[in-house]
């Protein structure tokens, strides 16, 4: 399994998003507000990708697998 690591530019971009508390080379910690928003929108039938895109995230930076796995948590 290959793992997506964030370079310095990607980390800066993610850190600038108000839905992110912390970001490192290997991980992201999302704000509680975003977690609640994600659950609410997912229950309404929106896809994880739609939720992340409308919240200011770029799919190419996060990676589709990371986005889709958020629904499993």
mmCIF file of N, CA and C in Angstrom:
data_model
loop_
_atom_site.group_PDB
_atom_site.id
_atom_site.type_symbol
_atom_site.label_atom_id
_atom_site.label_comp_id
_atom_site.label_asym_id
_atom_site.label_seq_id
_atom_site.Cartn_x
_atom_site.Cartn_y
_atom_site.Cartn_z
ATOM 1 N N UNK A 1 0.839 -1.173 0.000
ATOM 2 C CA UNK A 1 0.000 0.000 0.000
ATOM 3 C C UNK A 1 0.890 1.244 0.000
ATOM 4 N N UNK A 2 0.666 2.137 -0.934
ATOM 5 C CA UNK A 2 1.438 3.370 -0.921
ATOM 6 C C UNK A 2 0.699 4.398 -0.077
ATOM 7 N N UNK A 3 1.450 5.204 0.608
ATOM 8 C CA UNK A 3 0.866 6.199 1.501
ATOM 9 C C UNK A 3 1.187 7.590 0.970
ATOM 10 N N UNK A 4 0.218 8.483 1.032
ATOM 11 C CA UNK A 4 0.376 9.850 0.555
ATOM 12 C C UNK A 4 1.001 10.695 1.652
ATOM 13 N N UNK A 5 2.172 11.250 1.367
ATOM 14 C CA UNK A 5 2.828 12.169 2.281
ATOM 15 C C UNK A 5 2.655 13.584 1.761
ATOM 16 N N UNK A 6 2.556 14.534 2.677
ATOM 17 C CA UNK A 6 2.378 15.927 2.300
ATOM 18 C C UNK A 6 3.719 16.649 2.280
ATOM 19 N N UNK A 7 4.001 17.331 1.170
ATOM 20 C CA UNK A 7 5.218 18.137 1.121
ATOM 21 C C UNK A 7 4.956 19.458 1.850
ATOM 22 N N UNK A 8 5.969 20.298 1.948
ATOM 23 C CA UNK A 8 5.850 21.554 2.692
ATOM 24 C C UNK A 8 4.761 22.462 2.122
ATOM 25 N N UNK A 9 4.678 22.552 0.815
ATOM 26 C CA UNK A 9 3.677 23.402 0.172
ATOM 27 C C UNK A 9 2.263 22.894 0.476
ATOM 28 N N UNK A 10 2.066 21.589 0.396
ATOM 29 C CA UNK A 10 0.759 21.007 0.683
ATOM 30 C C UNK A 10 0.388 21.200 2.156
ATOM 31 N N UNK A 11 1.373 21.053 3.036
ATOM 32 C CA UNK A 11 1.113 21.266 4.461
ATOM 33 C C UNK A 11 0.680 22.700 4.727
ATOM 34 N N UNK A 12 1.328 23.649 4.075
ATOM 35 C CA UNK A 12 0.966 25.067 4.230
ATOM 36 C C UNK A 12 -0.454 25.301 3.732
ATOM 37 N N UNK A 13 -0.771 24.756 2.567
ATOM 38 C CA UNK A 13 -2.104 24.909 1.983
ATOM 39 C C UNK A 13 -3.168 24.323 2.919
ATOM 40 N N UNK A 14 -2.924 23.154 3.450
ATOM 41 C CA UNK A 14 -3.879 22.516 4.358
ATOM 42 C C UNK A 14 -4.005 23.285 5.671
ATOM 43 N N UNK A 15 -2.883 23.765 6.192
ATOM 44 C CA UNK A 15 -2.901 24.509 7.456
ATOM 45 C C UNK A 15 -3.692 25.806 7.326
ATOM 46 N N UNK A 16 -3.758 26.358 6.137
ATOM 47 C CA UNK A 16 -4.507 27.593 5.907
ATOM 48 C C UNK A 16 -6.021 27.370 5.871
ATOM 49 N N UNK A 17 -6.452 26.123 5.780
ATOM 50 C CA UNK A 17 -7.876 25.816 5.751
ATOM 51 C C UNK A 17 -8.406 25.878 7.186
ATOM 52 N N UNK A 18 -9.492 26.633 7.426
ATOM 53 C CA UNK A 18 -10.020 26.759 8.792
ATOM 54 C C UNK A 18 -10.563 25.453 9.376
ATOM 55 N N UNK A 19 -10.742 24.436 8.566
ATOM 56 C CA UNK A 19 -11.242 23.150 9.040
ATOM 57 C C UNK A 19 -10.126 22.226 9.537
ATOM 58 N N UNK A 20 -8.880 22.701 9.474
ATOM 59 C CA UNK A 20 -7.733 21.887 9.871
ATOM 60 C C UNK A 20 -7.122 22.448 11.152
ATOM 61 N N UNK A 21 -6.955 21.580 12.151
ATOM 62 C CA UNK A 21 -6.288 21.988 13.396
ATOM 63 C C UNK A 21 -4.783 21.845 13.270
ATOM 64 N N UNK A 22 -4.352 20.684 12.772
ATOM 65 C CA UNK A 22 -2.918 20.393 12.637
ATOM 66 C C UNK A 22 -2.691 19.585 11.376
ATOM 67 N N UNK A 23 -1.514 19.751 10.825
ATOM 68 C CA UNK A 23 -1.119 18.931 9.682
ATOM 69 C C UNK A 23 0.373 18.645 9.792
ATOM 70 N N UNK A 24 0.735 17.431 9.446
ATOM 71 C CA UNK A 24 2.141 17.041 9.411
ATOM 72 C C UNK A 24 2.388 16.352 8.074
ATOM 73 N N UNK A 25 3.571 15.847 7.923
ATOM 74 C CA UNK A 25 3.907 15.146 6.690
ATOM 75 C C UNK A 25 2.985 13.948 6.448
ATOM 76 N N UNK A 26 2.541 13.317 7.535
ATOM 77 C CA UNK A 26 1.776 12.079 7.415
ATOM 78 C C UNK A 26 0.303 12.173 7.783
ATOM 79 N N UNK A 27 -0.108 13.210 8.494
ATOM 80 C CA UNK A 27 -1.483 13.198 8.992
ATOM 81 C C UNK A 27 -2.112 14.587 9.051
ATOM 82 N N UNK A 28 -3.435 14.562 9.181
ATOM 83 C CA UNK A 28 -4.232 15.777 9.323
ATOM 84 C C UNK A 28 -5.151 15.585 10.520
ATOM 85 N N UNK A 29 -5.296 16.629 11.319
ATOM 86 C CA UNK A 29 -6.288 16.635 12.386
ATOM 87 C C UNK A 29 -7.314 17.690 12.018
ATOM 88 N N UNK A 30 -8.558 17.234 11.865
ATOM 89 C CA UNK A 30 -9.634 18.128 11.462
ATOM 90 C C UNK A 30 -10.284 18.759 12.690
ATOM 91 N N UNK A 31 -10.806 19.968 12.523
ATOM 92 C CA UNK A 31 -11.525 20.656 13.600
ATOM 93 C C UNK A 31 -12.831 19.918 13.891
ATOM 94 N N UNK A 32 -13.261 19.973 15.140
ATOM 95 C CA UNK A 32 -14.514 19.314 15.525
ATOM 96 C C UNK A 32 -15.685 19.834 14.701
ATOM 97 N N UNK A 33 -15.672 21.107 14.387
ATOM 98 C CA UNK A 33 -16.732 21.704 13.575
ATOM 99 C C UNK A 33 -16.830 21.007 12.214
ATOM 100 N N UNK A 34 -15.679 20.724 11.607
ATOM 101 C CA UNK A 34 -15.680 20.047 10.309
ATOM 102 C C UNK A 34 -16.171 18.614 10.448
ATOM 103 N N UNK A 35 -15.806 17.949 11.520
ATOM 104 C CA UNK A 35 -16.256 16.579 11.737
ATOM 105 C C UNK A 35 -17.776 16.515 11.823
ATOM 106 N N UNK A 36 -18.365 17.473 12.557
ATOM 107 C CA UNK A 36 -19.826 17.518 12.661
ATOM 108 C C UNK A 36 -20.460 17.843 11.320
ATOM 109 N N UNK A 37 -19.878 18.809 10.609
ATOM 110 C CA UNK A 37 -20.380 19.178 9.285
ATOM 111 C C UNK A 37 -20.326 17.982 8.345
ATOM 112 N N UNK A 38 -19.215 17.240 8.384
ATOM 113 C CA UNK A 38 -19.054 16.068 7.534
ATOM 114 C C UNK A 38 -20.160 15.049 7.806
ATOM 115 N N UNK A 39 -20.389 14.744 9.063
ATOM 116 C CA UNK A 39 -21.407 13.749 9.424
ATOM 117 C C UNK A 39 -22.792 14.213 8.986
ATOM 118 N N UNK A 40 -23.107 15.473 9.268
ATOM 119 C CA UNK A 40 -24.420 16.006 8.893
ATOM 120 C C UNK A 40 -24.642 15.918 7.384
ATOM 121 N N UNK A 41 -23.646 16.324 6.618
ATOM 122 C CA UNK A 41 -23.772 16.317 5.165
ATOM 123 C C UNK A 41 -23.790 14.888 4.605
ATOM 124 N N UNK A 42 -23.016 14.003 5.196
ATOM 125 C CA UNK A 42 -22.963 12.607 4.745
ATOM 126 C C UNK A 42 -24.312 11.922 4.962
ATOM 127 N N UNK A 43 -24.934 12.191 6.104
ATOM 128 C CA UNK A 43 -26.249 11.619 6.402
ATOM 129 C C UNK A 43 -27.291 12.119 5.397
ATOM 130 N N UNK A 44 -27.112 13.338 4.916
ATOM 131 C CA UNK A 44 -28.035 13.906 3.933
ATOM 132 C C UNK A 44 -27.813 13.351 2.524
ATOM 133 N N UNK A 45 -26.783 12.532 2.358
ATOM 134 C CA UNK A 45 -26.566 11.879 1.079
ATOM 135 C C UNK A 45 -25.444 12.444 0.215
ATOM 136 N N UNK A 46 -24.707 13.412 0.724
ATOM 137 C CA UNK A 46 -23.587 13.948 -0.048
ATOM 138 C C UNK A 46 -22.405 12.996 0.047
ATOM 139 N N UNK A 47 -21.611 12.950 -0.998
ATOM 140 C CA UNK A 47 -20.448 12.066 -1.001
ATOM 141 C C UNK A 47 -19.301 12.724 -0.233
ATOM 142 N N UNK A 48 -18.389 11.907 0.306
ATOM 143 C CA UNK A 48 -17.237 12.483 0.992
ATOM 144 C C UNK A 48 -16.474 13.474 0.105
ATOM 145 N N UNK A 49 -16.322 13.148 -1.152
ATOM 146 C CA UNK A 49 -15.596 14.045 -2.060
ATOM 147 C C UNK A 49 -16.292 15.400 -2.173
ATOM 148 N N UNK A 50 -17.604 15.407 -2.323
ATOM 149 C CA UNK A 50 -18.355 16.665 -2.404
ATOM 150 C C UNK A 50 -18.174 17.495 -1.140
ATOM 151 N N UNK A 51 -18.243 16.844 -0.001
ATOM 152 C CA UNK A 51 -18.126 17.539 1.281
ATOM 153 C C UNK A 51 -16.748 18.193 1.400
ATOM 154 N N UNK A 52 -15.711 17.450 1.084
ATOM 155 C CA UNK A 52 -14.363 18.003 1.177
ATOM 156 C C UNK A 52 -14.152 19.137 0.178
ATOM 157 N N UNK A 53 -14.628 18.965 -1.046
ATOM 158 C CA UNK A 53 -14.443 20.004 -2.058
ATOM 159 C C UNK A 53 -15.159 21.295 -1.670
ATOM 160 N N UNK A 54 -16.381 21.190 -1.171
ATOM 161 C CA UNK A 54 -17.112 22.401 -0.791
ATOM 162 C C UNK A 54 -16.576 23.021 0.494
ATOM 163 N N UNK A 55 -15.731 22.284 1.205
ATOM 164 C CA UNK A 55 -15.110 22.799 2.424
ATOM 165 C C UNK A 55 -13.715 23.369 2.157
ATOM 166 N N UNK A 56 -13.365 23.487 0.899
ATOM 167 C CA UNK A 56 -12.111 24.141 0.544
ATOM 168 C C UNK A 56 -10.899 23.244 0.408
ATOM 169 N N UNK A 57 -11.098 21.938 0.387
ATOM 170 C CA UNK A 57 -9.986 21.007 0.233
ATOM 171 C C UNK A 57 -9.822 20.632 -1.235
ATOM 172 N N UNK A 58 -8.589 20.383 -1.644
ATOM 173 C CA UNK A 58 -8.318 19.901 -2.996
ATOM 174 C C UNK A 58 -8.101 18.394 -2.936
ATOM 175 N N UNK A 59 -8.865 17.685 -3.732
ATOM 176 C CA UNK A 59 -8.800 16.222 -3.748
ATOM 177 C C UNK A 59 -7.391 15.746 -4.095
ATOM 178 N N UNK A 60 -6.740 16.443 -5.000
ATOM 179 C CA UNK A 60 -5.400 16.044 -5.433
ATOM 180 C C UNK A 60 -4.399 16.099 -4.285
ATOM 181 N N UNK A 61 -4.582 17.022 -3.359
ATOM 182 C CA UNK A 61 -3.660 17.164 -2.232
ATOM 183 C C UNK A 61 -3.921 16.081 -1.190
ATOM 184 N N UNK A 62 -5.172 15.879 -0.843
ATOM 185 C CA UNK A 62 -5.511 14.893 0.185
ATOM 186 C C UNK A 62 -5.395 13.459 -0.305
ATOM 187 N N UNK A 63 -5.792 13.232 -1.515
ATOM 188 C CA UNK A 63 -5.844 11.875 -2.040
ATOM 189 C C UNK A 63 -7.241 11.319 -1.843
ATOM 190 N N UNK A 64 -7.766 10.719 -2.877
ATOM 191 C CA UNK A 64 -9.140 10.217 -2.862
ATOM 192 C C UNK A 64 -9.359 9.150 -1.793
ATOM 193 N N UNK A 65 -8.371 8.297 -1.580
ATOM 194 C CA UNK A 65 -8.526 7.232 -0.593
ATOM 195 C C UNK A 65 -8.707 7.807 0.814
ATOM 196 N N UNK A 66 -7.918 8.825 1.170
ATOM 197 C CA UNK A 66 -8.030 9.452 2.486
ATOM 198 C C UNK A 66 -9.422 10.061 2.672
ATOM 199 N N UNK A 67 -9.926 10.692 1.619
ATOM 200 C CA UNK A 67 -11.247 11.318 1.683
ATOM 201 C C UNK A 67 -12.334 10.267 1.879
ATOM 202 N N UNK A 68 -12.283 9.213 1.099
ATOM 203 C CA UNK A 68 -13.303 8.176 1.188
ATOM 204 C C UNK A 68 -13.262 7.434 2.512
ATOM 205 N N UNK A 69 -12.086 7.307 3.116
ATOM 206 C CA UNK A 69 -11.985 6.603 4.386
ATOM 207 C C UNK A 69 -12.541 7.408 5.555
ATOM 208 N N UNK A 70 -12.708 8.705 5.372
ATOM 209 C CA UNK A 70 -13.297 9.524 6.440
ATOM 210 C C UNK A 70 -14.709 9.076 6.777
ATOM 211 N N UNK A 71 -15.422 8.591 5.801
ATOM 212 C CA UNK A 71 -16.794 8.130 6.035
ATOM 213 C C UNK A 71 -16.810 6.853 6.878
ATOM 214 N N UNK A 72 -15.711 6.114 6.893
ATOM 215 C CA UNK A 72 -15.645 4.867 7.651
ATOM 216 C C UNK A 72 -15.397 5.085 9.130
ATOM 217 N N UNK A 73 -14.982 6.298 9.492
ATOM 218 C CA UNK A 73 -14.611 6.549 10.899
ATOM 219 C C UNK A 73 -15.760 6.935 11.718
#
